[in-house]
Amino acid sequence: MSADLFLPRPARVLEARKFTARETYLRLALDAPLGHRPGQFVMVSLLGLGEAPISISSGPSDGNELEMVVRDAGSLTQVLCAKQAGDVIGLRGPFGSGFHLEQLYGRDVLFVCGGLGLVPLRSLILPVLAQRARFGRVVLISGCRTPADELYRDELDAWAARGDVEVIRLVDRTEHQPWSGQVGLVTAPIPNLGLNPDKLVAALCGPPVMYKFVVLALRGAGVGNHQIFVDLERRMRCGVGKCGHCQINDVTCCTQGPVFRLSDLADRPEAL
Amino acid sequence: MNARLCTEDAVAAWLRALTPAQEVLFPERSPQDGAFRFEPVRPTSPISFAGYLPTQLPPAKVFAPARDPLFAFRPTPDGSFEVEPHLDTTARVIAGVRPCDLKAIHLMDGVNAEGQEDPHYFARRRAALLVSYACPTPCDERCFCASTGSLDHRQGADVVLTPVDGELLAEPLTDAGVALISTLDGHACDDPASLVQRHRDARPAPFGRQLDASPAAIGQALARTWDAQVWLKNAEACFTCGTCVVVCPTCYCFDTEDEASLSEPGSGTRYRSWDGCLLQDFAVVAGGHDFRKSLAGKHRHRVKRKFEYHNGRFPEDGAFCVGCGRCGAQCTAGIDIFHMANDVVAEEAK
């Protein structure tokens, strides 16, 4: 019996950078490697304030560093977004199913990211690009509300410049800001991509409303539910399947998810 | 076997004598509100097995109390922090545990052992001995334990007390139980099984309220049910007070909160407290989206958890509703899971 199930370990902030008005990028140093899979998450503690689940944004690594992007959406994340290099936060994890990279080998890979959804999916995008030759066509659709809300702008530029990744960037509206990408929803480009449904695997992460419409668009392109992975958000208090908050019908999102194969959610109407 | 047959007075004297070496808990009626609660046995405590009503809270909650300190934290000079887990290993004997509540503890053992073991639950659980009491009659008009399959539950008890022929048969089921009853005054019994059978034969039949279908059939009916009228009907009556989930012996959901020390800045304690799927904001995430917004959906989730959802995870254990009747008895709006389960079966059969 391990007493440390609920005990956070210290993680020191190496770099804190404002990404947008609402989101802050944090790079952290741990006392030991995290050893995470893409799509996993950690429970972040600010002792005295509480704990919240935060997606891991960095790719799998043997090192002690970890990246995340935090949206100022509550009392805990407000303080987290104000952290600076040298500050120490608490951390438990990694938790959750995550993606298994080898299941994607040999496939065309489509990433559909809405808003903050790019943050967790980046933990999968990075290893896919690092082993680019193992995959077929790679397409990334990333949408956000306005140009000022776009996350990882420099990396999106760099990925597009590689030439071996199709990067489609969208905003809901330009609000008179400079914008060279498209205007519309992340579903809009899907019918025109000429996807090969037999070879495709799609990974989706975004706001709750996004999933149904992207799944409909993918279905229209002939993509089956077993080829679609969804990375879901839920309220979580423990990360280890005990607190009950994240239950989706009979499954716990924190241990059996947050990444699910869509076909595994067929009889779980609470999922999407 | 080391079973022995004793008078109720001998059992009461035995339980009193087990203190103060360990904490002994037994159902006691409160002179203030008349409710029964598991209270520490004192030298003067009344101990009576006949006719004690179900306790307001089930004994399973002893292992996961309403507000449970998980760990203390304090800052370190290098700007970091250190933590110290809080594990309660108090030696306890919980006596007078009815079979429904014993079954519930067995189910909570499974839930807390699943995946990674919950250290706080098992610190208390492993330091506790359970003395169960086989009910000779339904404890009250709400009970439906026989119908949910928990009336004859014995697994998890260290000692089972069975009333038979005006005496109490004490059967130890574990080595710790054998040691525990070594100080119990009584005469040896060579054939406890026949006495247990005699006790069962003397019980009224049917025993308590009977569900309209087996727990398994209710689970199957629920699995075919989603947008049922029963959820809407009960949602209209419900005040969302959460009493049903607080008093349920198989509800275990919790929230966490930090309590900061005012005298030592940066120090404090993280607690977990009971939470429940019937309560508002239970499934709300940062940003405000509620993943189970409707009250009807909350009722559906609760009932499905008791009769359907956990069956896949614990296929040997049957229903997670043990038929104790507490939620129906204590609901501020008179909603009873017994009727909800029956209504699901009736509605689904239409």
XYZ file of C-alpha atoms in Angstrom:
622
model
C 0.000 0.000 0.000
C 1.475 3.274 -1.104
C 0.752 6.360 0.942
C 1.757 8.647 -1.909
C -1.338 8.164 -4.105
C -2.542 11.678 -3.273
C 0.824 13.305 -2.502
C 2.097 15.963 -4.910
C 5.808 16.180 -5.682
C 7.591 19.476 -6.272
C 8.047 20.823 -9.800
C 10.012 24.017 -10.368
C 9.002 26.492 -13.066
C 11.851 26.914 -15.575
C 9.987 29.180 -17.955
C 6.658 31.003 -17.838
C 5.475 32.814 -20.941
C 2.151 34.490 -21.699
C 0.787 32.926 -24.875
C -2.416 34.944 -25.112
C -4.468 37.170 -22.850
C -5.882 34.039 -21.205
C -3.243 31.331 -21.605
C 0.205 30.895 -20.093
C 2.861 28.423 -21.171
C 4.815 26.758 -18.369
C 7.965 24.655 -18.646
C 8.687 22.716 -15.471
C 11.565 20.724 -14.017
C 10.680 17.630 -12.011
C 12.816 15.761 -9.495
C 12.645 12.649 -11.710
C 11.422 11.840 -15.231
C 7.631 11.811 -15.581
C 7.666 9.008 -18.166
C 4.346 9.967 -19.738
C 2.553 8.891 -22.911
C 0.999 11.425 -25.299
C -2.470 12.477 -24.131
C -1.876 11.897 -20.430
C -2.414 14.550 -17.784
C -1.139 15.557 -14.368
C -2.875 16.854 -11.261
C -1.361 20.244 -10.459
C -1.391 21.441 -6.852
C -1.051 24.946 -5.568
C -0.896 24.057 -1.895
C -3.371 26.131 0.027
C -5.546 26.643 -3.054
C -6.223 23.150 -4.342
C -5.608 20.854 -7.253
C -6.729 20.633 -10.883
C -6.129 18.310 -13.845
C -3.862 19.835 -16.495
C -2.938 18.278 -19.836
C 0.687 17.528 -20.625
C 1.735 19.402 -23.745
C 5.239 18.053 -24.233
C 6.000 14.857 -26.091
C 7.221 11.673 -24.387
C 10.705 12.160 -23.021
C 13.343 10.528 -20.854
C 14.195 13.909 -19.349
C 12.867 15.695 -16.294
C 11.096 18.503 -18.117
C 7.402 18.972 -18.723
C 5.387 21.562 -20.648
C 1.811 22.711 -20.151
C -0.420 25.566 -21.218
C -2.865 26.818 -18.606
C -5.983 28.865 -19.252
C -6.933 31.355 -16.551
C -10.425 29.991 -15.906
C -10.715 29.866 -12.123
C -9.065 30.768 -8.845
C -6.416 28.043 -9.071
C -5.522 28.578 -12.724
C -5.458 32.333 -12.207
C -2.626 31.916 -9.699
C -0.978 29.237 -11.831
C -0.909 31.623 -14.804
C 0.943 34.166 -12.649
C 3.758 31.754 -11.744
C 7.275 32.769 -12.721
C 10.587 31.036 -13.281
C 11.881 29.687 -9.976
C 8.454 29.171 -8.390
C 7.574 25.662 -7.224
C 4.221 23.976 -7.811
C 2.990 20.495 -6.830
C 2.347 17.717 -9.267
C 0.951 14.153 -9.349
C 0.854 11.805 -12.278
C 1.017 11.084 -15.117
C -2.554 9.805 -15.275
C -4.895 8.408 -17.887
C -4.852 6.171 -20.906
C -3.202 8.507 -23.391
C -2.382 7.643 -26.982
C -0.339 4.622 -27.985
C 1.919 5.865 -30.745
C 2.470 2.415 -32.226
C -1.268 2.150 -32.998
C -0.745 5.005 -35.456
C 2.273 3.590 -37.270
C 1.700 3.271 -41.015
C -1.460 5.353 -40.895
C -2.452 8.721 -42.262
C -2.915 10.917 -39.217
C -5.412 13.768 -38.933
C -5.293 16.074 -35.931
C -8.349 18.215 -35.252
C -7.723 20.766 -32.512
C -10.185 23.339 -31.271
C -8.828 26.136 -29.075
C -7.012 24.717 -26.087
C -7.268 21.244 -27.705
C -3.969 21.873 -29.484
C -2.202 21.787 -26.111
C -2.744 18.091 -25.260
C -2.630 16.994 -28.913
C 0.811 18.600 -29.231
C 2.055 15.771 -26.976
C 1.124 13.449 -29.859
C 1.981 15.777 -32.763
C 5.595 16.111 -31.573
C 6.406 12.372 -31.509
C 4.591 11.848 -34.824
C 6.728 14.552 -36.416
C 9.864 13.213 -34.708
C 9.228 9.836 -36.373
C 7.683 11.314 -39.499
C 8.719 8.449 -41.811
C 6.623 5.957 -39.788
C 3.372 7.675 -40.804
C 1.558 8.345 -44.060
C -0.041 11.667 -44.734
C -0.144 14.013 -41.707
C -2.804 16.745 -41.577
C -3.287 19.221 -38.737
C -6.434 21.330 -38.472
C -6.197 23.916 -35.724
C -8.972 26.389 -35.024
C -9.464 29.140 -32.480
C -11.758 32.091 -31.924
C -9.619 34.973 -33.206
C -6.005 35.362 -34.421
C -5.023 36.667 -30.979
C -6.239 33.402 -29.389
C -3.949 31.149 -31.420
C -1.594 29.015 -29.325
C 1.862 27.710 -30.304
C 1.931 30.162 -33.238
C 5.683 29.753 -33.842
C 5.430 25.995 -33.853
C 2.468 26.007 -36.229
C 4.610 28.177 -38.563
C 7.513 25.763 -38.222
C 5.373 22.670 -38.827
C 3.824 24.258 -41.921
C 7.312 25.136 -43.210
C 8.481 21.506 -42.974
C 6.608 20.614 -46.140
C 5.647 17.142 -44.919
C 2.712 18.244 -42.760
C -0.459 19.878 -44.060
C -1.272 22.587 -41.534
C -4.686 24.241 -41.796
C -5.231 27.157 -39.431
C -8.653 28.692 -38.885
C -10.297 31.357 -36.798
C -13.998 31.866 -36.126
C -13.550 35.544 -36.936
C -10.546 37.801 -37.661
C -11.733 40.811 -35.642
C -9.663 42.998 -37.990
C -6.413 41.367 -36.885
C -3.838 40.221 -39.462
C -4.609 36.633 -40.487
C -3.263 34.523 -43.321
C -5.223 31.381 -42.510
C -8.835 30.452 -43.162
C -11.999 31.713 -41.496
C -14.488 29.098 -40.375
C -14.995 26.079 -38.132
C -12.588 23.146 -37.890
C -15.172 20.971 -39.624
C -15.117 23.088 -42.802
C -11.906 21.752 -44.414
C -12.641 18.054 -43.752
C -14.829 17.275 -46.824
C -12.208 18.747 -49.176
C -9.153 16.969 -47.781
C -9.573 13.877 -49.960
C -8.988 11.659 -46.928
C -8.316 7.977 -47.483
C -10.775 6.492 -44.953
C -9.124 3.063 -45.020
C -5.782 4.431 -43.909
C -6.790 7.268 -41.614
C -6.578 7.718 -37.892
C -8.003 10.944 -36.459
C -7.222 12.502 -33.072
C -9.678 15.101 -31.768
C -9.466 17.525 -28.891
C -11.425 20.706 -28.344
C -14.368 22.275 -26.573
C -17.324 19.983 -25.738
C -19.440 21.245 -28.631
C -16.762 20.423 -31.229
C -16.728 16.629 -31.115
C -20.177 15.820 -32.510
C -19.695 18.023 -35.542
C -16.181 16.813 -36.345
C -17.361 13.205 -35.988
C -20.239 13.941 -38.400
C -17.822 15.459 -40.901
C -15.469 12.482 -40.592
C -18.377 10.084 -40.997
C -19.238 11.974 -44.183
C -15.688 11.287 -45.359
C -16.165 7.580 -44.676
C -14.087 7.419 -41.479
C -15.273 4.788 -38.985
C -15.609 5.314 -35.247
C -12.817 2.830 -34.527
C -10.421 5.135 -36.421
C -11.276 8.186 -34.325
C -9.665 8.978 -30.985
C -11.210 11.642 -28.767
C -9.403 13.326 -25.887
C -12.160 14.320 -23.424
C -12.367 16.836 -20.615
C -14.148 16.180 -17.318
C -14.141 17.460 -13.759
C -11.515 15.433 -11.888
C -10.549 15.502 -8.260
C -8.236 12.504 -7.875
C -6.915 11.288 -11.243
C -6.929 7.682 -10.020
C -10.543 6.561 -10.458
C -11.663 7.128 -6.865
C -13.509 10.446 -6.606
C -16.324 9.718 -9.065
C -16.493 13.147 -10.702
C -15.262 12.224 -14.177
C -17.478 9.180 -14.682
C -18.938 8.878 -18.185
C -21.722 6.330 -17.883
C -19.826 3.312 -16.528
C -16.255 4.395 -17.322
C -13.957 6.729 -15.425
C -12.470 9.344 -17.708
C -9.307 9.726 -15.616
C -8.204 6.087 -15.756
C -9.952 4.620 -18.817
C -9.632 7.937 -20.691
C -9.245 10.805 -21.223
C -8.279 9.435 -24.648
C -10.935 7.048 -25.924
C -11.382 5.244 -29.192
C -14.767 6.566 -30.313
C -16.091 3.060 -31.022
C -15.564 2.260 -27.326
C -18.003 5.062 -26.453
C -20.810 3.822 -28.697
C -23.129 2.843 -25.826
C -22.097 5.731 -23.592
C -24.407 8.635 -24.401
C -22.813 10.870 -21.761
C -19.509 10.927 -23.664
C -20.018 13.494 -26.440
C -14.347 -24.096 14.301
C -14.316 -22.043 17.471
C -17.946 -21.032 17.466
C -19.654 -20.510 20.764
C -23.161 -19.871 21.991
C -23.609 -16.969 24.397
C -26.214 -14.875 26.100
C -26.749 -11.348 24.821
C -25.585 -10.082 28.223
C -22.318 -11.972 27.799
C -21.801 -10.430 24.361
C -22.536 -6.958 25.742
C -20.075 -7.499 28.597
C -17.486 -8.776 26.113
C -17.822 -5.708 23.860
C -17.561 -3.329 26.828
C -14.453 -5.160 28.037
C -12.778 -4.765 24.630
C -12.467 -1.059 25.418
C -10.353 0.931 26.043
C -7.626 -1.194 24.384
C -9.396 -0.445 21.111
C -12.275 1.728 20.027
C -15.488 -0.300 19.922
C -18.372 1.151 17.904
C -21.968 0.003 18.346
C -25.324 1.476 17.243
C -26.706 3.729 19.960
C -29.919 5.705 19.980
C -29.377 9.423 20.414
C -31.463 10.861 23.275
C -31.608 14.137 21.310
C -33.120 13.082 17.988
C -33.850 9.397 18.442
C -31.595 8.399 15.536
C -29.209 5.471 15.816
C -25.522 6.099 15.170
C -22.379 4.026 15.551
C -20.925 5.478 18.773
C -17.901 4.500 20.869
C -18.893 1.971 23.513
C -18.427 3.238 27.096
C -18.650 1.214 30.309
C -22.257 2.365 30.695
C -23.339 2.064 27.059
C -26.597 0.264 26.445
C -25.880 -2.643 24.093
C -28.974 -4.272 22.689
C -29.182 -6.271 19.497
C -32.946 -6.512 19.471
C -34.692 -3.838 17.503
C -32.012 -1.293 16.731
C -32.969 0.615 13.632
C -30.589 1.225 10.725
C -28.039 3.824 11.774
C -28.360 7.272 10.242
C -25.005 6.757 8.512
C -23.706 3.346 7.482
C -20.573 1.916 9.131
C -18.733 1.930 5.774
C -18.333 5.679 6.328
C -16.044 4.987 9.307
C -13.341 4.153 6.755
C -13.950 7.291 4.649
C -15.240 9.969 7.011
C -17.048 13.121 5.925
C -13.909 15.247 6.078
C -10.733 13.252 5.829
C -7.258 14.815 6.054
C -5.081 13.440 3.236
C -1.812 15.157 4.057
C -0.227 18.160 5.731
C 2.009 20.478 3.711
C 4.577 23.049 4.747
C 7.072 25.214 2.872
C 10.799 24.466 2.867
C 13.566 27.108 2.904
C 14.469 26.454 -0.758
C 11.057 27.684 -1.897
C 9.703 24.178 -2.297
C 7.418 22.220 0.043
C 7.181 18.954 1.935
C 4.145 16.802 2.580
C 3.250 14.320 5.275
C 0.442 11.840 4.677
C -2.234 11.427 7.320
C -3.068 7.766 7.839
C -5.505 6.773 10.600
C -4.528 3.347 11.926
C -6.691 3.470 15.056
C -7.575 -0.051 16.197
C -11.359 -0.381 16.028
C -14.004 -3.009 16.487
C -17.250 -2.200 14.710
C -19.971 -4.375 16.190
C -23.611 -4.800 15.307
C -22.984 -4.440 11.580
C -26.067 -5.635 9.734
C -25.593 -7.859 6.660
C -26.594 -5.062 4.249
C -23.918 -2.803 5.720
C -21.398 -5.656 5.753
C -22.068 -6.254 2.057
C -21.569 -2.530 1.464
C -18.184 -2.624 3.236
C -17.231 -5.583 1.042
C -18.171 -3.524 -2.029
C -16.205 -0.503 -0.764
C -13.203 -2.778 -0.165
C -13.397 -3.675 -3.862
C -13.801 -0.095 -5.043
C -10.902 1.129 -2.940
C -8.650 -1.764 -3.964
C -9.361 -1.358 -7.684
C -6.426 -0.011 -9.692
C -4.277 1.744 -7.140
C -5.210 1.004 -3.544
C -6.596 3.941 -1.567
C -4.141 4.237 1.352
C -6.448 6.256 3.602
C -9.377 3.864 3.326
C -7.250 0.781 3.890
C -5.282 2.291 6.789
C -8.561 2.378 8.715
C -10.051 -0.752 7.194
C -7.091 -2.994 8.034
C -7.001 -1.692 11.603
C -10.677 -2.580 12.071
C -12.433 -5.794 13.023
C -16.056 -6.304 12.046
C -18.619 -8.079 14.198
C -21.767 -8.515 12.144
C -25.256 -9.339 13.343
C -27.564 -11.523 11.254
C -31.002 -9.905 11.262
C -33.825 -12.207 12.456
C -36.530 -9.829 11.191
C -36.594 -6.857 8.792
C -35.122 -3.935 10.749
C -37.816 -1.522 9.563
C -40.522 -1.080 6.943
C -37.985 0.291 4.411
C -35.613 -2.656 4.329
C -35.289 -4.675 1.119
C -31.945 -6.387 1.742
C -33.229 -9.882 0.943
C -34.401 -8.627 -2.444
C -30.957 -7.195 -3.301
C -29.159 -10.335 -2.150
C -27.399 -8.939 0.908
C -29.389 -10.531 3.760
C -27.091 -13.544 4.047
C -23.837 -11.689 3.389
C -20.977 -12.790 5.679
C -17.795 -12.062 3.690
C -15.601 -9.451 5.365
C -16.834 -10.107 8.899
C -14.339 -11.260 11.505
C -17.109 -12.521 13.760
C -20.721 -13.214 12.793
C -23.327 -13.066 15.537
C -26.507 -14.990 14.759
C -29.520 -14.831 17.079
C -30.960 -18.288 17.546
C -33.116 -19.829 20.296
C -32.848 -16.707 22.454
C -29.051 -16.756 22.408
C -26.320 -15.408 20.157
C -24.162 -17.762 18.121
C -20.688 -16.222 17.698
C -18.774 -17.596 14.711
C -15.256 -16.321 13.995
C -14.540 -16.202 10.246
C -10.922 -15.009 10.504
C -7.902 -15.614 12.724
C -8.401 -12.129 14.149
C -11.996 -13.094 14.896
C -10.851 -16.235 16.746
C -8.560 -14.108 18.895
C -11.250 -11.492 19.425
C -13.827 -13.928 20.863
C -11.286 -15.620 23.135
C -12.605 -13.393 25.934
C -16.262 -14.005 25.084
C -18.055 -16.034 27.726
C -20.125 -18.878 26.299
C -20.188 -22.573 25.591
C -18.650 -24.225 22.586
C -20.840 -25.074 19.629
C -19.833 -27.973 17.376
C -22.421 -27.515 14.672
C -22.905 -23.805 13.996
C -24.163 -24.443 10.451
C -27.322 -26.145 11.690
C -27.975 -23.262 14.096
C -27.512 -20.724 11.301
C -29.978 -22.734 9.226
C -32.430 -22.769 12.133
C -32.100 -18.973 12.389
C -32.760 -18.611 8.661
C -35.739 -20.958 8.766
C -37.263 -18.907 11.582
C -37.102 -15.656 9.613
C -40.297 -14.291 8.073
C -40.699 -14.977 4.384
C -40.756 -12.897 2.320
C -38.194 -10.915 4.303
C -38.865 -7.172 4.002
C -39.916 -5.425 0.817
C -39.484 -7.282 -2.441
C -38.347 -5.625 -5.668
C -40.463 -6.480 -8.717
C -37.443 -8.027 -10.432
C -34.058 -9.448 -9.510
C -31.165 -6.966 -9.200
C -29.689 -8.480 -12.368
C -32.959 -7.982 -14.265
C -33.151 -4.381 -12.989
C -29.606 -3.836 -14.280
C -30.622 -5.239 -17.657
C -33.748 -3.071 -17.774
C -31.621 -0.026 -16.925
C -29.138 -0.885 -19.656
C -31.996 -0.694 -22.178
C -33.296 2.568 -20.654
C -32.107 6.110 -21.225
C -34.788 8.781 -21.588
C -37.275 7.245 -19.137
C -40.208 9.029 -17.497
C -39.094 7.828 -14.061
C -36.114 10.204 -14.097
C -38.242 13.216 -14.972
C -40.877 12.303 -12.385
C -38.340 12.090 -9.564
C -36.404 15.136 -10.731
C -39.589 17.171 -10.319
C -39.869 16.129 -6.675
C -36.148 16.271 -5.789
C -34.690 19.196 -3.838
C -31.107 18.295 -4.879
C -30.130 18.153 -1.198
C -27.851 15.140 -1.665
C -29.096 13.284 1.425
C -29.494 10.089 -0.625
C -25.802 10.017 -1.571
C -24.601 11.041 1.889
C -26.445 8.210 3.647
C -25.804 5.545 0.991
C -23.350 2.882 2.179
C -21.970 2.446 -1.363
C -21.607 6.108 -2.323
C -17.964 7.128 -2.100
C -17.473 10.205 -4.322
C -15.400 13.002 -2.850
C -14.134 16.498 -3.464
C -10.829 17.872 -2.223
C -10.039 21.173 -0.561
C -7.034 22.806 1.032
C -7.159 24.451 4.415
C -4.383 26.998 4.773
C -2.867 27.633 8.178
C -3.270 31.224 9.342
C -0.459 30.987 11.909
C 2.086 29.324 9.596
C 1.936 30.862 6.121
C 2.320 28.310 3.344
C 1.390 25.418 5.619
C -1.910 23.635 5.781
C -3.824 20.445 5.182
C -5.502 18.926 2.155
C -8.804 17.301 2.957
C -11.252 15.251 1.008
C -14.944 15.600 1.755
C -17.993 13.690 0.649
C -19.481 14.819 -2.622
C -22.321 13.311 -4.590
C -23.508 13.015 -8.169
C -26.922 14.386 -7.163
C -25.425 17.711 -6.139
C -25.191 20.741 -8.365
C -21.833 21.373 -10.063
C -20.692 17.787 -9.519
C -19.701 17.460 -13.199
C -18.916 21.112 -13.954
C -15.469 21.893 -15.394
C -13.476 25.111 -15.423
C -15.150 27.394 -17.911
C -18.593 26.372 -16.690
C -19.617 23.445 -18.902
C -21.762 20.943 -16.975
C -21.355 17.415 -18.297
C -24.461 16.179 -16.436
C -26.648 19.211 -16.215
C -30.200 17.900 -15.905
C -31.483 16.688 -12.572
C -33.167 13.798 -14.360
C -29.756 12.803 -15.708
C -28.313 12.947 -12.193
C -31.033 10.595 -10.893
C -30.447 8.246 -13.812
C -26.724 8.222 -13.077
C -27.270 7.440 -9.411
C -29.641 4.543 -10.024
C -27.531 3.148 -12.859
C -24.497 3.236 -10.577
C -26.343 1.148 -8.028
C -27.808 -1.482 -10.369
C -25.971 -1.359 -13.706
C -22.664 0.461 -14.087
C -20.558 -1.352 -11.496
C -21.600 -4.833 -12.636
C -18.913 -4.872 -15.312
C -16.213 -3.879 -12.848
C -17.311 -6.190 -10.028
C -19.210 -8.995 -11.763
C -19.165 -11.305 -8.714
C -20.714 -8.783 -6.361
C -24.224 -8.181 -7.672
C -26.028 -4.896 -7.084
C -24.363 -1.902 -5.459
C -27.706 -1.132 -3.821
C -27.667 -3.309 -0.707
C -31.313 -2.624 0.206
C -30.660 -0.848 3.508
C -33.504 1.608 2.827
C -31.623 4.653 4.149
C -31.949 6.874 1.052
C -35.706 6.428 0.905
C -36.161 6.827 4.656
C -34.126 10.026 4.875
C -34.990 11.695 1.528
C -36.495 15.129 2.083
C -38.837 14.584 -0.874
C -39.811 10.962 -0.184
C -37.953 9.550 -3.201
C -37.111 5.879 -2.687
C -34.664 3.979 -4.905
C -36.826 0.888 -4.277
C -39.699 2.510 -6.181
C -37.390 3.980 -8.819
C -35.992 0.522 -9.592
C -39.500 -0.929 -9.809
C -40.658 1.960 -12.003
C -37.768 1.382 -14.407
C -38.702 -2.276 -14.739
C -42.387 -1.429 -15.277
C -41.694 1.360 -17.755
C -39.208 -0.711 -19.714
C -41.643 -3.628 -19.952
C -44.301 -1.436 -21.607
